[in-house]
PDB file as gemmi writes it, atoms N, CA and C in Angstrom:
CRYST1    1.000    1.000    1.000  90.00  90.00  90.00 P 1                      
ATOM      1  N   MET A   1       1.335  -1.487   0.177  1.00  0.00           N  
ATOM      2  CA  MET A   1      -0.444   0.147   0.196  1.00  0.00           C  
ATOM      3  C   MET A   1       1.055   0.975  -0.098  1.00  0.00           C  
ATOM      4  N   SER A   2       0.453   1.919  -0.253  1.00  0.00           N  
ATOM      5  CA  SER A   2       1.476   3.182  -0.500  1.00  0.00           C  
ATOM      6  C   SER A   2       0.791   4.051   0.025  1.00  0.00           C  
ATOM      7  N   TYR A   3       1.698   5.576   0.462  1.00  0.00           N  
ATOM      8  CA  TYR A   3       1.326   6.596   0.946  1.00  0.00           C  
ATOM      9  C   TYR A   3       0.434   7.503   0.377  1.00  0.00           C  
ATOM     10  N   GLU A   4       0.062   7.669  -0.616  1.00  0.00           N  
ATOM     11  CA  GLU A   4      -1.405   7.703  -1.524  1.00  0.00           C  
ATOM     12  C   GLU A   4      -2.341   7.130  -1.065  1.00  0.00           C  
ATOM     13  N   THR A   5      -2.155   6.220  -0.719  1.00  0.00           N  
ATOM     14  CA  THR A   5      -3.594   4.936  -1.089  1.00  0.00           C  
ATOM     15  C   THR A   5      -4.160   5.580   0.640  1.00  0.00           C  
ATOM     16  N   ALA A   6      -2.455   5.374   1.270  1.00  0.00           N  
ATOM     17  CA  ALA A   6      -3.464   6.015   2.778  1.00  0.00           C  
ATOM     18  C   ALA A   6      -3.917   7.262   3.329  1.00  0.00           C  
ATOM     19  N   ARG A   7      -3.220   8.118   2.479  1.00  0.00           N  
ATOM     20  CA  ARG A   7      -3.900   9.402   2.333  1.00  0.00           C  
ATOM     21  C   ARG A   7      -5.339   9.389   1.995  1.00  0.00           C  
ATOM     22  N   ARG A   8      -5.290   9.154   1.170  1.00  0.00           N  
ATOM     23  CA  ARG A   8      -6.809   8.779   0.792  1.00  0.00           C  
ATOM     24  C   ARG A   8      -8.194   8.726   1.769  1.00  0.00           C  
ATOM     25  N   TRP A   9      -7.321   7.186   2.201  1.00  0.00           N  
ATOM     26  CA  TRP A   9      -8.284   6.658   3.127  1.00  0.00           C  
ATOM     27  C   TRP A   9      -8.551   6.960   4.345  1.00  0.00           C  
ATOM     28  N   PHE A  10      -7.016   8.420   5.015  1.00  0.00           N  
ATOM     29  CA  PHE A  10      -7.543   8.639   5.579  1.00  0.00           C  
ATOM     30  C   PHE A  10      -8.544  10.174   5.234  1.00  0.00           C  
ATOM     31  N   LEU A  11      -8.156  10.655   4.824  1.00  0.00           N  
ATOM     32  CA  LEU A  11      -9.271  11.602   3.985  1.00  0.00           C  
ATOM     33  C   LEU A  11     -10.914  11.320   4.095  1.00  0.00           C  
ATOM     34  N   LYS A  12     -10.745  10.270   3.203  1.00  0.00           N  
ATOM     35  CA  LYS A  12     -12.225   9.725   3.585  1.00  0.00           C  
ATOM     36  C   LYS A  12     -12.779   8.840   4.772  1.00  0.00           C  
ATOM     37  N   PHE A  13     -12.253   8.199   5.106  1.00  0.00           N  
ATOM     38  CA  PHE A  13     -12.647   7.600   6.700  1.00  0.00           C  
ATOM     39  C   PHE A  13     -12.284   8.000   7.817  1.00  0.00           C  
ATOM     40  N   GLY A  14     -11.413   9.488   7.770  1.00  0.00           N  
ATOM     41  CA  GLY A  14     -11.500   9.944   9.260  1.00  0.00           C  
ATOM     42  C   GLY A  14     -12.102  10.736   9.812  1.00  0.00           C  
ATOM     43  N   PRO A  15     -12.649  11.289   9.413  1.00  0.00           N  
ATOM     44  CA  PRO A  15     -13.911  12.474  10.054  1.00  0.00           C  
ATOM     45  C   PRO A  15     -15.077  11.303  10.650  1.00  0.00           C  
ATOM     46  N   ALA A  16     -15.249  10.617   9.513  1.00  0.00           N  
ATOM     47  CA  ALA A  16     -16.324   9.799  10.544  1.00  0.00           C  
ATOM     48  C   ALA A  16     -15.900   8.669  11.611  1.00  0.00           C  
ATOM     49  N   ILE A  17     -14.327   7.938  11.483  1.00  0.00           N  
ATOM     50  CA  ILE A  17     -13.648   7.934  12.766  1.00  0.00           C  
ATOM     51  C   ILE A  17     -13.294   8.892  14.023  1.00  0.00           C  
ATOM     52  N   ALA A  18     -13.574   9.916  14.033  1.00  0.00           N  
ATOM     53  CA  ALA A  18     -13.404  10.805  14.525  1.00  0.00           C  
ATOM     54  C   ALA A  18     -14.778  10.979  15.579  1.00  0.00           C  
ATOM     55  N   ALA A  19     -15.516  11.529  15.248  1.00  0.00           N  
ATOM     56  CA  ALA A  19     -16.753  11.804  14.540  1.00  0.00           C  
ATOM     57  C   ALA A  19     -17.252  10.027  16.042  1.00  0.00           C  
ATOM     58  N   SER A  20     -17.179   8.787  15.807  1.00  0.00           N  
ATOM     59  CA  SER A  20     -17.706   8.318  17.080  1.00  0.00           C  
ATOM     60  C   SER A  20     -17.121   7.768  17.679  1.00  0.00           C  
ATOM     61  N   LEU A  21     -15.368   8.222  17.977  1.00  0.00           N  
ATOM     62  CA  LEU A  21     -14.788   8.735  19.401  1.00  0.00           C  
ATOM     63  C   LEU A  21     -15.424   9.366  19.813  1.00  0.00           C  
ATOM     64  N   ARG A  22     -15.707  10.452  19.583  1.00  0.00           N  
ATOM     65  CA  ARG A  22     -15.788  11.486  20.254  1.00  0.00           C  
ATOM     66  C   ARG A  22     -17.765  10.946  20.403  1.00  0.00           C  
ATOM     67  N   ARG A  23     -18.219  10.153  20.316  1.00  0.00           N  
ATOM     68  CA  ARG A  23     -19.822  10.342  20.332  1.00  0.00           C  
ATOM     69  C   ARG A  23     -19.349   9.172  22.222  1.00  0.00           C  
ATOM     70  N   LEU A  24     -17.954   8.181  21.568  1.00  0.00           N  
ATOM     71  CA  LEU A  24     -17.992   6.633  22.801  1.00  0.00           C  
ATOM     72  C   LEU A  24     -16.884   8.122  24.109  1.00  0.00           C  
ATOM     73  N   ARG A  25     -16.958   8.937  23.740  1.00  0.00           N  
ATOM     74  CA  ARG A  25     -15.755   9.951  24.431  1.00  0.00           C  
ATOM     75  C   ARG A  25     -16.457   9.992  26.457  1.00  0.00           C  
ATOM     76  N   PRO A  26     -16.459   9.758  27.344  1.00  0.00           N  
ATOM     77  CA  PRO A  26     -17.524   9.544  28.748  1.00  0.00           C  
ATOM     78  C   PRO A  26     -17.797  11.069  28.772  1.00  0.00           C  
ATOM     79  N   ARG A  27     -19.260  11.390  29.498  1.00  0.00           N  
ATOM     80  CA  ARG A  27     -20.005  12.201  29.782  1.00  0.00           C  
ATOM     81  C   ARG A  27     -18.464  13.193  30.758  1.00  0.00           C  
ATOM     82  N   PRO A  28     -18.455  14.165  30.989  1.00  0.00           N  
ATOM     83  CA  PRO A  28     -17.869  15.065  31.717  1.00  0.00           C  
ATOM     84  C   PRO A  28     -18.708  15.250  32.829  1.00  0.00           C  
ATOM     85  N   SER A  29     -17.553  15.800  34.478  1.00  0.00           N  
ATOM     86  CA  SER A  29     -17.979  14.900  35.746  1.00  0.00           C  
ATOM     87  C   SER A  29     -18.500  16.569  35.923  1.00  0.00           C  
ATOM     88  N   ASP A  30     -19.317  16.759  36.948  1.00  0.00           N  
ATOM     89  CA  ASP A  30     -20.756  17.762  36.978  1.00  0.00           C  
ATOM     90  C   ASP A  30     -19.913  19.377  37.610  1.00  0.00           C  
ATOM     91  N   TYR A  31     -18.507  19.495  38.373  1.00  0.00           N  
ATOM     92  CA  TYR A  31     -18.050  20.109  38.719  1.00  0.00           C  
ATOM     93  C   TYR A  31     -17.252  20.783  37.732  1.00  0.00           C  
ATOM     94  N   TRP A  32     -17.182  22.024  37.318  1.00  0.00           N  
ATOM     95  CA  TRP A  32     -16.489  22.782  36.144  1.00  0.00           C  
ATOM     96  C   TRP A  32     -15.426  23.902  37.403  1.00  0.00           C  
ATOM     97  N   HIS A  33     -14.626  23.932  36.828  1.00  0.00           N  
ATOM     98  CA  HIS A  33     -13.386  24.792  37.668  1.00  0.00           C  
ATOM     99  C   HIS A  33     -12.985  25.996  35.867  1.00  0.00           C  
ATOM    100  N   PRO A  34     -13.565  26.650  36.565  1.00  0.00           N  
ATOM    101  CA  PRO A  34     -13.049  27.654  35.033  1.00  0.00           C  
ATOM    102  C   PRO A  34     -12.105  28.382  35.287  1.00  0.00           C  
ATOM    103  N   ASN A  35     -10.866  28.518  34.627  1.00  0.00           N  
ATOM    104  CA  ASN A  35      -9.385  29.249  35.148  1.00  0.00           C  
ATOM    105  C   ASN A  35      -9.084  30.520  33.945  1.00  0.00           C  
ATOM    106  N   VAL A  36      -8.307  31.587  34.435  1.00  0.00           N  
ATOM    107  CA  VAL A  36      -8.300  32.140  33.404  1.00  0.00           C  
ATOM    108  C   VAL A  36      -6.198  32.798  33.654  1.00  0.00           C  
ATOM    109  N   MET A  37      -5.562  33.196  32.764  1.00  0.00           N  
ATOM    110  CA  MET A  37      -4.384  32.813  32.815  1.00  0.00           C  
ATOM    111  C   MET A  37      -4.002  33.982  32.010  1.00  0.00           C  
ATOM    112  N   VAL A  38      -2.457  34.611  32.297  1.00  0.00           N  
ATOM    113  CA  VAL A  38      -1.659  35.397  31.127  1.00  0.00           C  
ATOM    114  C   VAL A  38      -0.730  34.144  30.474  1.00  0.00           C  
ATOM    115  N   VAL A  39      -0.057  34.673  28.443  1.00  0.00           N  
ATOM    116  CA  VAL A  39       0.462  33.804  28.602  1.00  0.00           C  
ATOM    117  C   VAL A  39       0.395  34.401  27.145  1.00  0.00           C  
ATOM    118  N   ARG A  40       2.375  34.382  26.985  1.00  0.00           N  
ATOM    119  CA  ARG A  40       2.888  35.842  26.047  1.00  0.00           C  
ATOM    120  C   ARG A  40       2.966  34.587  24.750  1.00  0.00           C  
ATOM    121  N   MET A  41       2.940  35.313  23.614  1.00  0.00           N  
ATOM    122  CA  MET A  41       2.812  34.577  22.051  1.00  0.00           C  
ATOM    123  C   MET A  41       3.478  35.854  21.496  1.00  0.00           C  
ATOM    124  N   ASN A  42       4.430  35.860  20.636  1.00  0.00           N  
ATOM    125  CA  ASN A  42       4.960  36.479  19.698  1.00  0.00           C  
ATOM    126  C   ASN A  42       5.587  38.166  20.568  1.00  0.00           C  
ATOM    127  N   GLY A  43       5.724  38.156  21.829  1.00  0.00           N  
ATOM    128  CA  GLY A  43       6.023  39.108  22.786  1.00  0.00           C  
ATOM    129  C   GLY A  43       4.768  40.084  23.266  1.00  0.00           C  
ATOM    130  N   LYS A  44       3.394  39.536  22.613  1.00  0.00           N  
ATOM    131  CA  LYS A  44       2.172  40.265  23.599  1.00  0.00           C  
ATOM    132  C   LYS A  44       1.606  39.350  24.405  1.00  0.00           C  
ATOM    133  N   LYS A  45       0.696  39.919  25.334  1.00  0.00           N  
ATOM    134  CA  LYS A  45      -0.124  39.277  26.507  1.00  0.00           C  
ATOM    135  C   LYS A  45      -1.223  39.103  25.796  1.00  0.00           C  
ATOM    136  N   TYR A  46      -1.669  38.315  26.542  1.00  0.00           N  
ATOM    137  CA  TYR A  46      -2.882  37.281  25.774  1.00  0.00           C  
ATOM    138  C   TYR A  46      -3.462  36.658  27.003  1.00  0.00           C  
ATOM    139  N   TRP A  47      -4.908  36.417  27.206  1.00  0.00           N  
ATOM    140  CA  TRP A  47      -5.366  36.059  28.595  1.00  0.00           C  
ATOM    141  C   TRP A  47      -6.170  34.324  27.437  1.00  0.00           C  
ATOM    142  N   LEU A  48      -5.286  33.156  28.468  1.00  0.00           N  
ATOM    143  CA  LEU A  48      -6.378  31.630  28.205  1.00  0.00           C  
ATOM    144  C   LEU A  48      -7.242  32.230  29.688  1.00  0.00           C  
ATOM    145  N   TRP A  49      -8.736  31.563  28.888  1.00  0.00           N  
ATOM    146  CA  TRP A  49      -9.829  31.158  29.614  1.00  0.00           C  
ATOM    147  C   TRP A  49      -9.838  29.837  29.435  1.00  0.00           C  
ATOM    148  N   ARG A  50      -9.850  28.989  30.131  1.00  0.00           N  
ATOM    149  CA  ARG A  50     -10.189  27.414  30.295  1.00  0.00           C  
ATOM    150  C   ARG A  50     -11.032  26.551  31.263  1.00  0.00           C  
ATOM    151  N   ALA A  51     -12.053  25.877  31.023  1.00  0.00           N  
ATOM    152  CA  ALA A  51     -12.544  24.906  31.988  1.00  0.00           C  
ATOM    153  C   ALA A  51     -11.676  23.504  32.060  1.00  0.00           C  
ATOM    154  N   VAL A  52     -12.087  23.315  33.735  1.00  0.00           N  
ATOM    155  CA  VAL A  52     -11.152  21.698  33.283  1.00  0.00           C  
ATOM    156  C   VAL A  52     -12.620  20.851  34.903  1.00  0.00           C  
ATOM    157  N   ASP A  53     -12.840  19.732  34.085  1.00  0.00           N  
ATOM    158  CA  ASP A  53     -13.492  19.248  35.405  1.00  0.00           C  
ATOM    159  C   ASP A  53     -13.190  18.165  36.524  1.00  0.00           C  
ATOM    160  N   LYS A  54     -13.914  17.578  37.446  1.00  0.00           N  
ATOM    161  CA  LYS A  54     -13.824  17.234  38.662  1.00  0.00           C  
ATOM    162  C   LYS A  54     -12.102  16.786  38.460  1.00  0.00           C  
ATOM    163  N   GLU A  55     -12.274  15.752  37.282  1.00  0.00           N  
ATOM    164  CA  GLU A  55     -10.941  14.620  37.038  1.00  0.00           C  
ATOM    165  C   GLU A  55      -9.908  15.604  36.552  1.00  0.00           C  
ATOM    166  N   GLY A  56      -9.664  16.644  36.260  1.00  0.00           N  
ATOM    167  CA  GLY A  56      -8.471  17.244  35.623  1.00  0.00           C  
ATOM    168  C   GLY A  56      -8.809  17.811  33.671  1.00  0.00           C  
ATOM    169  N   GLU A  57     -10.022  16.670  33.210  1.00  0.00           N  
ATOM    170  CA  GLU A  57     -10.063  16.916  31.590  1.00  0.00           C  
ATOM    171  C   GLU A  57     -10.906  18.226  31.307  1.00  0.00           C  
ATOM    172  N   GLU A  58      -9.595  18.888  30.728  1.00  0.00           N  
ATOM    173  CA  GLU A  58      -9.998  19.892  30.159  1.00  0.00           C  
ATOM    174  C   GLU A  58     -11.298  20.123  29.222  1.00  0.00           C  
ATOM    175  N   LEU A  59     -12.053  20.899  29.103  1.00  0.00           N  
ATOM    176  CA  LEU A  59     -13.487  21.309  28.683  1.00  0.00           C  
ATOM    177  C   LEU A  59     -13.112  21.978  27.408  1.00  0.00           C  
ATOM    178  N   GLY A  60     -12.391  22.251  27.451  1.00  0.00           N  
ATOM    179  CA  GLY A  60     -12.054  23.557  26.553  1.00  0.00           C  
ATOM    180  C   GLY A  60     -11.449  25.054  26.673  1.00  0.00           C  
ATOM    181  N   PHE A  61     -11.402  25.494  26.031  1.00  0.00           N  
ATOM    182  CA  PHE A  61     -10.593  27.432  26.333  1.00  0.00           C  
ATOM    183  C   PHE A  61     -10.669  28.125  25.371  1.00  0.00           C  
ATOM    184  N   LEU A  62     -10.599  29.133  26.008  1.00  0.00           N  
ATOM    185  CA  LEU A  62     -10.912  30.687  24.365  1.00  0.00           C  
ATOM    186  C   LEU A  62      -9.270  31.281  25.073  1.00  0.00           C  
ATOM    187  N   VAL A  63      -8.782  32.036  23.727  1.00  0.00           N  
ATOM    188  CA  VAL A  63      -7.611  32.599  23.609  1.00  0.00           C  
ATOM    189  C   VAL A  63      -8.169  33.446  23.537  1.00  0.00           C  
ATOM    190  N   GLN A  64      -7.539  35.261  24.445  1.00  0.00           N  
ATOM    191  CA  GLN A  64      -8.520  36.909  23.524  1.00  0.00           C  
ATOM    192  C   GLN A  64      -6.936  37.450  24.490  1.00  0.00           C  
ATOM    193  N   MET A  65      -7.635  39.326  23.971  1.00  0.00           N  
ATOM    194  CA  MET A  65      -6.509  39.641  24.262  1.00  0.00           C  
ATOM    195  C   MET A  65      -6.745  40.584  25.198  1.00  0.00           C  
ATOM    196  N   ARG A  66      -8.074  40.874  25.722  1.00  0.00           N  
ATOM    197  CA  ARG A  66      -8.674  41.278  27.055  1.00  0.00           C  
ATOM    198  C   ARG A  66      -9.347  40.179  27.795  1.00  0.00           C  
ATOM    199  N   ARG A  67      -9.159  41.134  29.077  1.00  0.00           N  
ATOM    200  CA  ARG A  67      -9.861  40.196  30.316  1.00  0.00           C  
ATOM    201  C   ARG A  67     -11.266  40.977  30.632  1.00  0.00           C  
ATOM    202  N   ASN A  68     -11.999  40.376  30.427  1.00  0.00           N  
ATOM    203  CA  ASN A  68     -13.296  41.212  30.864  1.00  0.00           C  
ATOM    204  C   ASN A  68     -13.927  40.074  30.521  1.00  0.00           C  
ATOM    205  N   ALA A  69     -15.477  40.598  31.743  1.00  0.00           N  
ATOM    206  CA  ALA A  69     -16.662  39.436  31.369  1.00  0.00           C  
ATOM    207  C   ALA A  69     -17.289  38.831  29.944  1.00  0.00           C  
ATOM    208  N   LYS A  70     -17.349  39.687  28.729  1.00  0.00           N  
ATOM    209  CA  LYS A  70     -17.019  39.332  27.652  1.00  0.00           C  
ATOM    210  C   LYS A  70     -16.955  37.578  26.815  1.00  0.00           C  
ATOM    211  N   GLY A  71     -15.409  37.757  27.579  1.00  0.00           N  
ATOM    212  CA  GLY A  71     -14.904  36.441  27.461  1.00  0.00           C  
ATOM    213  C   GLY A  71     -15.371  35.513  28.357  1.00  0.00           C  
ATOM    214  N   ALA A  72     -15.222  35.387  29.203  1.00  0.00           N  
ATOM    215  CA  ALA A  72     -16.265  34.511  30.378  1.00  0.00           C  
ATOM    216  C   ALA A  72     -17.569  34.207  29.958  1.00  0.00           C  
ATOM    217  N   LYS A  73     -18.693  35.308  29.613  1.00  0.00           N  
ATOM    218  CA  LYS A  73     -19.876  34.404  29.050  1.00  0.00           C  
ATOM    219  C   LYS A  73     -19.948  33.749  27.442  1.00  0.00           C  
ATOM    220  N   LYS A  74     -18.512  33.868  26.906  1.00  0.00           N  
ATOM    221  CA  LYS A  74     -18.289  33.584  25.460  1.00  0.00           C  
ATOM    222  C   LYS A  74     -17.387  32.174  25.632  1.00  0.00           C  
ATOM    223  N   LEU A  75     -16.477  32.053  26.824  1.00  0.00           N  
ATOM    224  CA  LEU A  75     -16.388  30.110  26.864  1.00  0.00           C  
ATOM    225  C   LEU A  75     -17.642  29.354  27.660  1.00  0.00           C  
ATOM    226  N   MET A  76     -18.265  29.901  28.894  1.00  0.00           N  
ATOM    227  CA  MET A  76     -19.128  29.791  29.010  1.00  0.00           C  
ATOM    228  C   MET A  76     -20.432  29.693  28.415  1.00  0.00           C  
ATOM    229  N   LYS A  77     -20.590  28.976  26.954  1.00  0.00           N  
ATOM    230  CA  LYS A  77     -21.391  29.455  25.721  1.00  0.00           C  
ATOM    231  C   LYS A  77     -20.739  28.453  25.350  1.00  0.00           C  
ATOM    232  N   LYS A  78     -19.647  28.394  25.159  1.00  0.00           N  
ATOM    233  CA  LYS A  78     -18.885  27.393  24.043  1.00  0.00           C  
ATOM    234  C   LYS A  78     -19.125  26.242  24.620  1.00  0.00           C  
ATOM    235  N   LEU A  79     -18.899  25.697  25.900  1.00  0.00           N  
ATOM    236  CA  LEU A  79     -18.789  25.037  26.699  1.00  0.00           C  
ATOM    237  C   LEU A  79     -20.095  24.273  27.133  1.00  0.00           C  
ATOM    238  N   LEU A  80     -21.176  25.108  27.026  1.00  0.00           N  
ATOM    239  CA  LEU A  80     -22.366  24.653  26.989  1.00  0.00           C  
ATOM    240  C   LEU A  80     -23.137  23.978  26.183  1.00  0.00           C  
ATOM    241  N   LYS A  81     -22.668  24.169  24.912  1.00  0.00           N  
ATOM    242  CA  LYS A  81     -23.435  23.968  23.483  1.00  0.00           C  
ATOM    243  C   LYS A  81     -22.120  23.030  23.172  1.00  0.00           C  
ATOM    244  N   LYS A  82     -21.163  23.222  23.694  1.00  0.00           N  
ATOM    245  CA  LYS A  82     -20.470  21.722  22.679  1.00  0.00           C  
ATOM    246  C   LYS A  82     -20.677  19.987  24.029  1.00  0.00           C  
ATOM    247  N   HIS A  83     -20.970  20.315  25.320  1.00  0.00           N  
ATOM    248  CA  HIS A  83     -21.548  19.331  26.086  1.00  0.00           C  
ATOM    249  C   HIS A  83     -22.672  18.652  26.168  1.00  0.00           C  
ATOM    250  N   GLY A  84     -23.910  20.033  26.572  1.00  0.00           N  
ATOM    251  CA  GLY A  84     -25.212  20.078  26.245  1.00  0.00           C  
ATOM    252  C   GLY A  84     -25.825  19.681  27.602  1.00  0.00           C  
ATOM    253  N   PHE A  85     -25.031  20.106  28.876  1.00  0.00           N  
ATOM    254  CA  PHE A  85     -24.937  20.235  30.347  1.00  0.00           C  
ATOM    255  C   PHE A  85     -24.934  21.460  31.012  1.00  0.00           C  
ATOM    256  N   THR A  86     -25.093  21.181  32.091  1.00  0.00           N  
ATOM    257  CA  THR A  86     -25.588  22.384  33.156  1.00  0.00           C  
ATOM    258  C   THR A  86     -24.631  21.922  33.911  1.00  0.00           C  
ATOM    259  N   PRO A  87     -23.887  22.420  34.312  1.00  0.00           N  
ATOM    260  CA  PRO A  87     -22.693  21.953  35.359  1.00  0.00           C  
ATOM    261  C   PRO A  87     -23.365  22.157  37.262  1.00  0.00           C  
ATOM    262  N   THR A  88     -23.939  21.095  38.242  1.00  0.00           N  
ATOM    263  CA  THR A  88     -24.195  21.161  38.997  1.00  0.00           C  
ATOM    264  C   THR A  88     -23.049  22.244  39.914  1.00  0.00           C  
ATOM    265  N   ARG A  89     -22.244  22.391  39.739  1.00  0.00           N  
ATOM    266  CA  ARG A  89     -21.482  23.473  40.820  1.00  0.00           C  
ATOM    267  C   ARG A  89     -20.376  23.818  39.770  1.00  0.00           C  
ATOM    268  N   VAL A  90     -19.783  24.995  39.929  1.00  0.00           N  
ATOM    269  CA  VAL A  90     -18.555  26.263  39.004  1.00  0.00           C  
ATOM    270  C   VAL A  90     -18.292  26.387  40.824  1.00  0.00           C  
ATOM    271  N   VAL A  91     -17.205  25.955  40.290  1.00  0.00           N  
ATOM    272  CA  VAL A  91     -15.764  26.646  40.845  1.00  0.00           C  
ATOM    273  C   VAL A  91     -15.274  27.736  40.799  1.00  0.00           C  
ATOM    274  N   ASP A  92     -15.307  28.847  41.104  1.00  0.00           N  
ATOM    275  CA  ASP A  92     -14.853  30.367  40.222  1.00  0.00           C  
ATOM    276  C   ASP A  92     -13.638  31.106  41.525  1.00  0.00           C  
ATOM    277  N   ARG A  93     -12.316  30.767  41.563  1.00  0.00           N  
ATOM    278  CA  ARG A  93     -11.255  32.229  41.826  1.00  0.00           C  
ATOM    279  C   ARG A  93     -11.505  33.421  41.406  1.00  0.00           C  
ATOM    280  N   GLN A  94     -11.828  33.070  40.246  1.00  0.00           N  
ATOM    281  CA  GLN A  94     -11.660  34.701  39.664  1.00  0.00           C  
ATOM    282  C   GLN A  94     -13.164  35.927  39.622  1.00  0.00           C  
ATOM    283  N   ALA A  95     -13.631  35.837  40.680  1.00  0.00           N  
ATOM    284  CA  ALA A  95     -14.699  35.757  41.027  1.00  0.00           C  
ATOM    285  C   ALA A  95     -15.741  36.995  40.094  1.00  0.00           C  
ATOM    286  N   PRO A  96     -14.805  38.314  40.115  1.00  0.00           N  
ATOM    287  CA  PRO A  96     -15.129  39.457  39.035  1.00  0.00           C  
ATOM    288  C   PRO A  96     -15.293  39.594  37.389  1.00  0.00           C  
ATOM    289  N   PHE A  97     -14.624  38.113  37.320  1.00  0.00           N  
ATOM    290  CA  PHE A  97     -14.945  37.797  35.469  1.00  0.00           C  
ATOM    291  C   PHE A  97     -15.962  36.914  35.481  1.00  0.00           C  
ATOM    292  N   LEU A  98     -15.652  35.793  36.133  1.00  0.00           N  
ATOM    293  CA  LEU A  98     -16.335  34.105  35.843  1.00  0.00           C  
ATOM    294  C   LEU A  98     -17.314  34.273  36.703  1.00  0.00           C  
ATOM    295  N   SER A  99     -17.635  34.836  37.457  1.00  0.00           N  
ATOM    296  CA  SER A  99     -18.765  34.448  38.304  1.00  0.00           C  
ATOM    297  C   SER A  99     -19.642  35.574  37.544  1.00  0.00           C  
ATOM    298  N   SER A 100     -19.666  36.577  37.080  1.00  0.00           N  
ATOM    299  CA  SER A 100     -20.731  37.191  36.505  1.00  0.00           C  
ATOM    300  C   SER A 100     -21.315  36.784  35.059  1.00  0.00           C  
ATOM    301  N   CYS A 101     -20.819  35.391  34.448  1.00  0.00           N  
ATOM    302  CA  CYS A 101     -21.697  34.979  33.283  1.00  0.00           C  
ATOM    303  C   CYS A 101     -22.320  33.659  34.386  1.00  0.00           C  
ATOM    304  N   ILE A 102     -22.321  33.516  35.640  1.00  0.00           N  
ATOM    305  CA  ILE A 102     -23.140  32.078  36.527  1.00  0.00           C  
ATOM    306  C   ILE A 102     -24.319  32.058  36.305  1.00  0.00           C  
ATOM    307  N   PRO A 103     -24.983  32.992  36.371  1.00  0.00           N  
ATOM    308  CA  PRO A 103     -26.392  33.502  36.448  1.00  0.00           C  
ATOM    309  C   PRO A 103     -26.804  33.476  34.943  1.00  0.00           C  
ATOM    310  N   ASN A 104     -26.117  33.739  34.459  1.00  0.00           N  
ATOM    311  CA  ASN A 104     -27.034  33.864  33.087  1.00  0.00           C  
ATOM    312  C   ASN A 104     -27.662  32.730  32.057  1.00  0.00           C  
ATOM    313  N   TYR A 105     -25.984  31.707  32.549  1.00  0.00           N  
ATOM    314  CA  TYR A 105     -25.425  30.745  32.018  1.00  0.00           C  
ATOM    315  C   TYR A 105     -26.448  29.543  31.429  1.00  0.00           C  
ATOM    316  N   ARG A 106     -27.437  29.366  32.351  1.00  0.00           N  
ATOM    317  CA  ARG A 106     -28.570  28.527  32.129  1.00  0.00           C  
ATOM    318  C   ARG A 106     -29.647  28.922  31.285  1.00  0.00           C  
ATOM    319  N   SER A 107     -29.195  30.106  30.285  1.00  0.00           N  
ATOM    320  CA  SER A 107     -30.083  30.110  29.888  1.00  0.00           C  
ATOM    321  C   SER A 107     -29.641  29.709  27.964  1.00  0.00           C  
ATOM    322  N   HIS A 108     -28.442  29.756  28.583  1.00  0.00           N  
ATOM    323  CA  HIS A 108     -28.045  28.738  27.136  1.00  0.00           C  
ATOM    324  C   HIS A 108     -27.667  27.378  27.150  1.00  0.00           C  
ATOM    325  N   CYS A 109     -27.989  26.508  27.764  1.00  0.00           N  
ATOM    326  CA  CYS A 109     -27.770  25.583  28.114  1.00  0.00           C  
ATOM    327  C   CYS A 109     -29.211  24.651  27.017  1.00  0.00           C  
ATOM    328  N   PRO A 110     -29.520  23.726  26.674  1.00  0.00           N  
ATOM    329  CA  PRO A 110     -30.543  23.003  26.272  1.00  0.00           C  
ATOM    330  C   PRO A 110     -31.382  22.651  26.968  1.00  0.00           C  
ATOM    331  N   ALA A 111     -32.797  22.393  27.287  1.00  0.00           N  
ATOM    332  CA  ALA A 111     -33.637  22.208  28.156  1.00  0.00           C  
ATOM    333  C   ALA A 111     -33.685  20.975  28.973  1.00  0.00           C  
ATOM    334  N   ARG A 112     -32.924  19.773  28.740  1.00  0.00           N  
ATOM    335  CA  ARG A 112     -32.176  18.705  29.928  1.00  0.00           C  
ATOM    336  C   ARG A 112     -31.448  19.315  30.315  1.00  0.00           C  
ATOM    337  N   SER A 113     -31.349  20.808  31.022  1.00  0.00           N  
ATOM    338  CA  SER A 113     -30.387  21.050  31.884  1.00  0.00           C  
ATOM    339  C   SER A 113     -30.566  20.524  33.603  1.00  0.00           C  
ATOM    340  N   ARG A 114     -29.395  20.762  34.085  1.00  0.00           N  
ATOM    341  CA  ARG A 114     -29.897  20.411  35.584  1.00  0.00           C  
ATOM    342  C   ARG A 114     -29.648  21.654  36.338  1.00  0.00           C  
ATOM    343  N   SER A 115     -30.309  21.441  37.797  1.00  0.00           N  
ATOM    344  CA  SER A 115     -29.904  22.805  38.980  1.00  0.00           C  
ATOM    345  C   SER A 115     -28.518  22.711  38.842  1.00  0.00           C  
ATOM    346  N   SER A 116     -28.256  24.294  39.402  1.00  0.00           N  
ATOM    347  CA  SER A 116     -27.425  24.739  39.815  1.00  0.00           C  
ATOM    348  C   SER A 116     -26.416  25.881  40.619  1.00  0.00           C  
ATOM    349  N   ARG A 117     -25.575  25.184  41.196  1.00  0.00           N  
ATOM    350  CA  ARG A 117     -25.069  26.232  42.628  1.00  0.00           C  
ATOM    351  C   ARG A 117     -23.798  26.984  42.278  1.00  0.00           C  
ATOM    352  N   GLN A 118     -23.652  27.818  42.848  1.00  0.00           N  
ATOM    353  CA  GLN A 118     -22.739  28.544  42.944  1.00  0.00           C  
ATOM    354  C   GLN A 118     -21.765  28.465  44.283  1.00  0.00           C  
TER     355      GLN A 118                                                      
END                                                                             
């Protein structure tokens, strides 16, 4: 089998295999830990927003130039669309930014959402 044949098979069957693997992935835990940190890329300061579940599995991330509540809301919307449920508890240490979106995040979740506590 040549490299070209392997490449064609990968392009044809790769997306279907990746989708089935994503479906088989276990659901993340109900405790989410959002986090904000500074990263430098090409000498410029960026803010890395990320969320991790109770087991330490990364749920998602977002990189932005500014640190504000808009970024926190954007990350929460992205996570709720991706995972499709509301977390039971969101443990937050950057209170002014991330907790500003906590009361509003249930409106972005599908109907099967769970109750949330802060």
